Short mmCIF file of C-alpha atoms and ligand atoms in Angstrom, two decimals:
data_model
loop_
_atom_site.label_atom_id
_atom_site.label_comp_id
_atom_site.label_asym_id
_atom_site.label_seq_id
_atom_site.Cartn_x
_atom_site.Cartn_y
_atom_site.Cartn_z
CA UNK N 113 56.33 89.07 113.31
CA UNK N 114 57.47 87.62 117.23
CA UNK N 115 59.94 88.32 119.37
CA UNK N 116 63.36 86.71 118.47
CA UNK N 117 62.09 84.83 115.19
CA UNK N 118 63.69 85.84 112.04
CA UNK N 119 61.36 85.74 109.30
CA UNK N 120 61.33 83.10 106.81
CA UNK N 121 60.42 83.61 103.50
CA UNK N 122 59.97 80.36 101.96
CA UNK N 123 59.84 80.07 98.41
CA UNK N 124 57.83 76.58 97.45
CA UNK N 125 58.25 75.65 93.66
CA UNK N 126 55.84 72.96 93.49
CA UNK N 127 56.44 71.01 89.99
CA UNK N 128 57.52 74.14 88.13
CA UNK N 129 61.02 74.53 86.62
CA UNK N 130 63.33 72.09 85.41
CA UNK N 131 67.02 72.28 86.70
CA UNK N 132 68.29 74.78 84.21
CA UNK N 133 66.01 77.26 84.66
CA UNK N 134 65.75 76.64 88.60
CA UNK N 135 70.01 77.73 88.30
CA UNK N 136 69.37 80.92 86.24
CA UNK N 137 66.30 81.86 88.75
CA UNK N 138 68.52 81.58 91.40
CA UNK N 139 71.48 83.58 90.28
CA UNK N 140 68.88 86.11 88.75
CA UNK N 141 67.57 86.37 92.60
CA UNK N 142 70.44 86.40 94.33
CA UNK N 143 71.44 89.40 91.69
CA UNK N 144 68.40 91.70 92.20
CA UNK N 145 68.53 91.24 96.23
CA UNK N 146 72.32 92.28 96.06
CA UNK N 147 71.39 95.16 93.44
CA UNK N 148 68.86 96.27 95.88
CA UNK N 149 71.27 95.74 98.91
CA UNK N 150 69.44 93.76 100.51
CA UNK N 151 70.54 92.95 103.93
CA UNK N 152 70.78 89.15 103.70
CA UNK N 153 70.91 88.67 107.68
CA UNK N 154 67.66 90.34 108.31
CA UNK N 155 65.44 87.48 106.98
CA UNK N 156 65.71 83.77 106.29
CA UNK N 157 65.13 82.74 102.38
CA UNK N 158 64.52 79.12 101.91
CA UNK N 159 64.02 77.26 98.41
CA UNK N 160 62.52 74.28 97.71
CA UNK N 161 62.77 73.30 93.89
CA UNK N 162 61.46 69.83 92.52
CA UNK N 163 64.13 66.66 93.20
CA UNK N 164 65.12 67.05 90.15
CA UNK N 165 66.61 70.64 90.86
CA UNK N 166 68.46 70.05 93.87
CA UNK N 167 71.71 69.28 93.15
CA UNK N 168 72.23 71.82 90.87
CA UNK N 169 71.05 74.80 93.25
CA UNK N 170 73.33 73.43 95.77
CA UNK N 171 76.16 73.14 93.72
CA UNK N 172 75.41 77.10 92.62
CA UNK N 173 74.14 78.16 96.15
CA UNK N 174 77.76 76.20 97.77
CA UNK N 175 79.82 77.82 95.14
CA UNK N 176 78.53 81.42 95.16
CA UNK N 177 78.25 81.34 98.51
CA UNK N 178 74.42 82.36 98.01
CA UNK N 179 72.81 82.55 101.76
CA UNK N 180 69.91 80.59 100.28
CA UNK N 181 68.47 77.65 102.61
CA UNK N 182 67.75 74.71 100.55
CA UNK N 183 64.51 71.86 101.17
CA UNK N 184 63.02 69.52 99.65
CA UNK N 185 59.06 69.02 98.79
CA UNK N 186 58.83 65.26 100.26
CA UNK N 187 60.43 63.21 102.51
CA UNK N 188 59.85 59.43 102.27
CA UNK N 189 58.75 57.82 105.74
CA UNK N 190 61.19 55.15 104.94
CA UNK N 191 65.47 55.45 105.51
CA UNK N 192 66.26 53.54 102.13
CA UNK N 193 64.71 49.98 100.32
CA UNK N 194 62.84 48.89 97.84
CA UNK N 195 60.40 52.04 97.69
CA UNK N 196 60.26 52.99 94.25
CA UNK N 197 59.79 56.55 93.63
CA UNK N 198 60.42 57.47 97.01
CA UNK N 199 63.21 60.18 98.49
CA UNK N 200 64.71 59.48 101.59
CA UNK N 201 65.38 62.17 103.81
CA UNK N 202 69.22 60.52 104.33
CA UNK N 203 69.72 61.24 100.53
CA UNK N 204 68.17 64.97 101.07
CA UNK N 205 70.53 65.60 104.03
CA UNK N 206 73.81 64.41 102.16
CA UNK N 207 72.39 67.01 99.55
CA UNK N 208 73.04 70.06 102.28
CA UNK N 209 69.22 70.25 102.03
CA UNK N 210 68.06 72.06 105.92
CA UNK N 211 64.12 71.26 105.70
CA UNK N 212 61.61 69.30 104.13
CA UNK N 213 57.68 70.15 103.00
CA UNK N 214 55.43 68.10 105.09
CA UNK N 215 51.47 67.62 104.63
CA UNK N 216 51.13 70.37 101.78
CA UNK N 217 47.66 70.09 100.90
CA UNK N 218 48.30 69.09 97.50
CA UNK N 219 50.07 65.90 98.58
CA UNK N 220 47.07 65.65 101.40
CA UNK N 221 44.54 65.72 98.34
CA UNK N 222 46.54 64.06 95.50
CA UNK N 223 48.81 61.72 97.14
CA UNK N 224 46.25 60.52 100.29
CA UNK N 225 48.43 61.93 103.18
CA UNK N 226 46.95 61.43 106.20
CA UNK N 227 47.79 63.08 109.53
CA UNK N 228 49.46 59.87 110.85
CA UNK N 229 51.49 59.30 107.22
CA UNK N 230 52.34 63.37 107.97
CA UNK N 231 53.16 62.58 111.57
CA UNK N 232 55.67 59.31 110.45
CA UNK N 233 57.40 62.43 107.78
CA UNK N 234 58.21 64.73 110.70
CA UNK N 235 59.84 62.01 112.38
CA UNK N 236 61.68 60.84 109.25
CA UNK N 237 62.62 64.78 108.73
CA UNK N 238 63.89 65.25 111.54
CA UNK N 239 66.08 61.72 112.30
CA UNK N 240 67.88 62.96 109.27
CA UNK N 241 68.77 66.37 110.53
CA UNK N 242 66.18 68.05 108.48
CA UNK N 243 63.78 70.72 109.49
CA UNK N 244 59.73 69.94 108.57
CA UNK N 245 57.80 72.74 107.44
CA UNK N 246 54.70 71.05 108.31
CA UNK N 247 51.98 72.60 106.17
CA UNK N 248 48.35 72.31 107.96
CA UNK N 249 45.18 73.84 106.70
CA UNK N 250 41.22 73.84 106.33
CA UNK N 251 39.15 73.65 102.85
CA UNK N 252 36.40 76.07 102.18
CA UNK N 253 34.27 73.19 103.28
CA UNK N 254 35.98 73.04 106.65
CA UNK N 255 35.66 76.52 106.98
CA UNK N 256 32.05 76.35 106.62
CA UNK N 257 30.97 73.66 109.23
CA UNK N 258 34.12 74.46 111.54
CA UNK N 259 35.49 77.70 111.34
CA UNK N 260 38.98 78.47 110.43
CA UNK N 261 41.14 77.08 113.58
CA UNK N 262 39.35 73.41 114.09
CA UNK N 263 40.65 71.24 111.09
CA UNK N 264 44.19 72.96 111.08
CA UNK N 265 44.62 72.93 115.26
CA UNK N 266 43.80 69.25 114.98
CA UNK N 267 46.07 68.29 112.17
CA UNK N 268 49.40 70.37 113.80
CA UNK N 269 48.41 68.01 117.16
CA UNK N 270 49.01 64.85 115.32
CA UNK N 271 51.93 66.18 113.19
CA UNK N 272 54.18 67.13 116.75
CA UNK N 273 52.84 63.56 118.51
CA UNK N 274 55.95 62.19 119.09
CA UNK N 275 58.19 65.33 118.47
CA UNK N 276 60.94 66.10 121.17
CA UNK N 277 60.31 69.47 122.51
CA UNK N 278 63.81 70.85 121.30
CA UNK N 279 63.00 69.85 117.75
CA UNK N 280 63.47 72.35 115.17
CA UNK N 281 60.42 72.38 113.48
CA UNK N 282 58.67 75.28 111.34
CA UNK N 283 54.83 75.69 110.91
CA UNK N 284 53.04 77.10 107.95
CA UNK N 285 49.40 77.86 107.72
CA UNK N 286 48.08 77.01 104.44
CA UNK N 287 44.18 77.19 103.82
CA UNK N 288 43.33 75.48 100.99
CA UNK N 289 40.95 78.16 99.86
CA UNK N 290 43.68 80.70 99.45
CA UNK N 291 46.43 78.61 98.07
CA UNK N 292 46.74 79.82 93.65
CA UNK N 293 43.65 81.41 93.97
CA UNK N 294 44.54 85.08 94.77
CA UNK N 295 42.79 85.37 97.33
CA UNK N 296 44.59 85.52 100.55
CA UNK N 297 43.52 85.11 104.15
CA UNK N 298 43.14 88.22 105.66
CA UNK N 299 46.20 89.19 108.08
CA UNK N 300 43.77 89.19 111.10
CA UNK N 301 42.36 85.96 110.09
CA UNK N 302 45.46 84.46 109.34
CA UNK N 303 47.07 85.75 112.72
CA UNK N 304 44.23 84.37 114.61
CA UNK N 305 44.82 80.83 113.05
CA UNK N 306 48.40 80.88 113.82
CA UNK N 307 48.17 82.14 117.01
CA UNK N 308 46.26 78.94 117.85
CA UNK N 309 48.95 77.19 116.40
CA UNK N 310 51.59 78.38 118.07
CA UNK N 311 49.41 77.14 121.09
CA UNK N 312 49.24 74.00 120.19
CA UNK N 313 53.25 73.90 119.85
CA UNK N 314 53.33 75.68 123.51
CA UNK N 315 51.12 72.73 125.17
CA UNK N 316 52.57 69.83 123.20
CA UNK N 317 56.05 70.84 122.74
CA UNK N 318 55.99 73.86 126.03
CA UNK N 319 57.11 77.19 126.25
CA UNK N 320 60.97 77.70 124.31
CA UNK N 321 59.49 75.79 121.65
CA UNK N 322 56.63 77.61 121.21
CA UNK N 323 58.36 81.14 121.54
CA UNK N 324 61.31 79.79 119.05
CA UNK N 325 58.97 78.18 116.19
CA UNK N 326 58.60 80.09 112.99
CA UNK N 327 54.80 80.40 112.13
CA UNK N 328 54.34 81.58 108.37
CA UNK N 329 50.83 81.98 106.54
CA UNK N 330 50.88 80.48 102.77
CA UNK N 331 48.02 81.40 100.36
CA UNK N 332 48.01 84.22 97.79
CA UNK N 333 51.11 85.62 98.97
CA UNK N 334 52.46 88.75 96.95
CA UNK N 335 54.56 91.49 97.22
CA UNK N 336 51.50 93.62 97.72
CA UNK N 337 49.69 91.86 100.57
CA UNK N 338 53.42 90.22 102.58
CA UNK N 339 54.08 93.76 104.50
CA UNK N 340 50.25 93.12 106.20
CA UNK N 341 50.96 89.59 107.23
CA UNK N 342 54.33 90.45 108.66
CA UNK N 343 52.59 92.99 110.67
CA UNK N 344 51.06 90.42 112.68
CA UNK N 345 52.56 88.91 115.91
CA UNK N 346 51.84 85.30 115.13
CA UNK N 347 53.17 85.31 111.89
CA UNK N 348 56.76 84.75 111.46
CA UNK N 349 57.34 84.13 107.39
CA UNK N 350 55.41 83.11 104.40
CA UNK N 351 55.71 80.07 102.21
CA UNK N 352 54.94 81.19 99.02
CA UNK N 353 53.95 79.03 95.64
CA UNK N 354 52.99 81.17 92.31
CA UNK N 355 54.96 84.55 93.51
CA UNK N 356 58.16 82.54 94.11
CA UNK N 357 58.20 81.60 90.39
CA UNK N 358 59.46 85.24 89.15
CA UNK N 359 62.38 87.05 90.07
CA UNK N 360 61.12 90.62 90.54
CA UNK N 361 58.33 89.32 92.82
CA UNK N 362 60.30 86.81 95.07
CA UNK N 363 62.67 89.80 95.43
CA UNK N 364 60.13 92.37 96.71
CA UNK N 365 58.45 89.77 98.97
CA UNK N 366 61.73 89.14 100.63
CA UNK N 367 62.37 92.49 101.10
CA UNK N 368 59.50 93.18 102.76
CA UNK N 369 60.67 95.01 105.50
CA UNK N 370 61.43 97.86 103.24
CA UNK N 371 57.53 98.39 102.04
CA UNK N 372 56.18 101.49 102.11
CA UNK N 373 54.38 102.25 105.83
CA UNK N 374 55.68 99.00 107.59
P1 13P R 458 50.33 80.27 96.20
O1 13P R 458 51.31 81.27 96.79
O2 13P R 458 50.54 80.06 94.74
O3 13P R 458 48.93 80.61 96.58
O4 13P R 458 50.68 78.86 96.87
C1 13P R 458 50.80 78.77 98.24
C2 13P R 458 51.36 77.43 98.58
O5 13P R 458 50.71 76.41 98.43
C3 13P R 458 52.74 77.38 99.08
O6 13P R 458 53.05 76.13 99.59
#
């Protein structure tokens, strides 16, 4: 955890729950962080729910005043036409949505994002006033013939080429090994990837950048295994998939500042 960063804990939904139960797993969180008294200002809790879900967490996270941040999954490259299918980040911003999921692996495998389309969503992010959590990361395969830095080093360069060096822009390390598989990085491999990263923001986007970016490590995240990560200098946050899904879990990873030995 650096200097002057407060943690994000970034909860990513994927395509799991439909708008009703994406409202009652929000008030059910916000109810066990205030039952646990959880100080709110200590860490940074962003959600990103399917499309579908958004309006109705804002509407619940406005109302309550719940001090949730809300993103989105996707960002089209596109402002608005005929794009069927396709979210633009205008339409995301109107929504009070902060950030926006770039280059998740899964839309890198399924959905044929390359580093260029990835590169064209940070700039479409971040016209509309939206932070990109731009998700980089190597396959087992990548791991094998390059290590662990190479594949994600290279695809963070192309993501920030043409990124203004006051940009707000989040970074989360992702390898593709460790994402729904339970098995996490380890924190000292994971802090050496993201210290690399947070080089590459320093010589592309120079020195208040890189000491202001959030770096967070994604993979296998629980509320067993966050206190180790947080431990680590690089690593600002997590973006979490499966253990953002129940209530209990989310909760303890959020708080984990209160873990036994950190
Ligand atoms: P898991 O936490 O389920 O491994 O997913 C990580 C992830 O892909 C978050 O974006």
């Amino acid at each position: 955890m650096g200097m002057n960063r407060t943690p994000l804990i970034a909860g990513n939904w994927k395509m799991n729950l439909d708008h009703l139960q994406a409202v009652a797993l929000v008030q059910k969180l916000h109810w066990s962080l205030k039952d646990a008294k959880h100080d709110g200002d200590t860490v940074d809790v962003t959600l990103f729910p399917p499309f579908t879900d958004l309006r109705s967490v804002q509407t619940l996270i406005d109302a309550d005043k719940i001090p949730f941040g809300l993103g989105a999954q996707d960002v089209s490259v596109h402002d608005s036409g005929a794009y069927t299918g396709e979210v633009s980040g205008a339409f995301l911003s109107k929504l009070n949505c902060g950030s926006v999921i770039i280059g998740h692996s899964e839309r890198r495998e399924y959905h044929a994002e390359t580093d260029e389309i990835v590169a064209a969503k940070v700039a479409a992010a971040l016209k509309h006033g939206l932070v990109p959590v731009i998700c980089v990361g190597e396959t087992s395969e990548d791991l094998e013939k390059f290590g662990a830095s190479a594949v994600p080093v290279s695809q963070l360069e192309t993501a920030l080429d043409g990124v203004a060096a006051d940009a707000e822009i989040v970074v989360a390390y992702e390898p593709v090994w460790a994402i729904g598989s339970g098995q996490a990085a380890t924190p000292e491999q994971a802090q050496e990837v993201c210290r690399k990263l947070r080089d590459v923001v320093r010589a592309k986007l120079g020195d208040d950048a890189a000491d202001s970016t959030r770096v967070l490590y994604g993979g296998s995240v629980k509320s067993g295994n966050i206190a180790t990560f947080m431990r680590e200098p690089d690593i600002d946050g997590a973006l979490v998939g499966g253990g953002s899904l129940k209530v209990d879990e989310f909760s303890s990873i959020i708080r984990f500042q209160k873990h036994v030995g950190v």
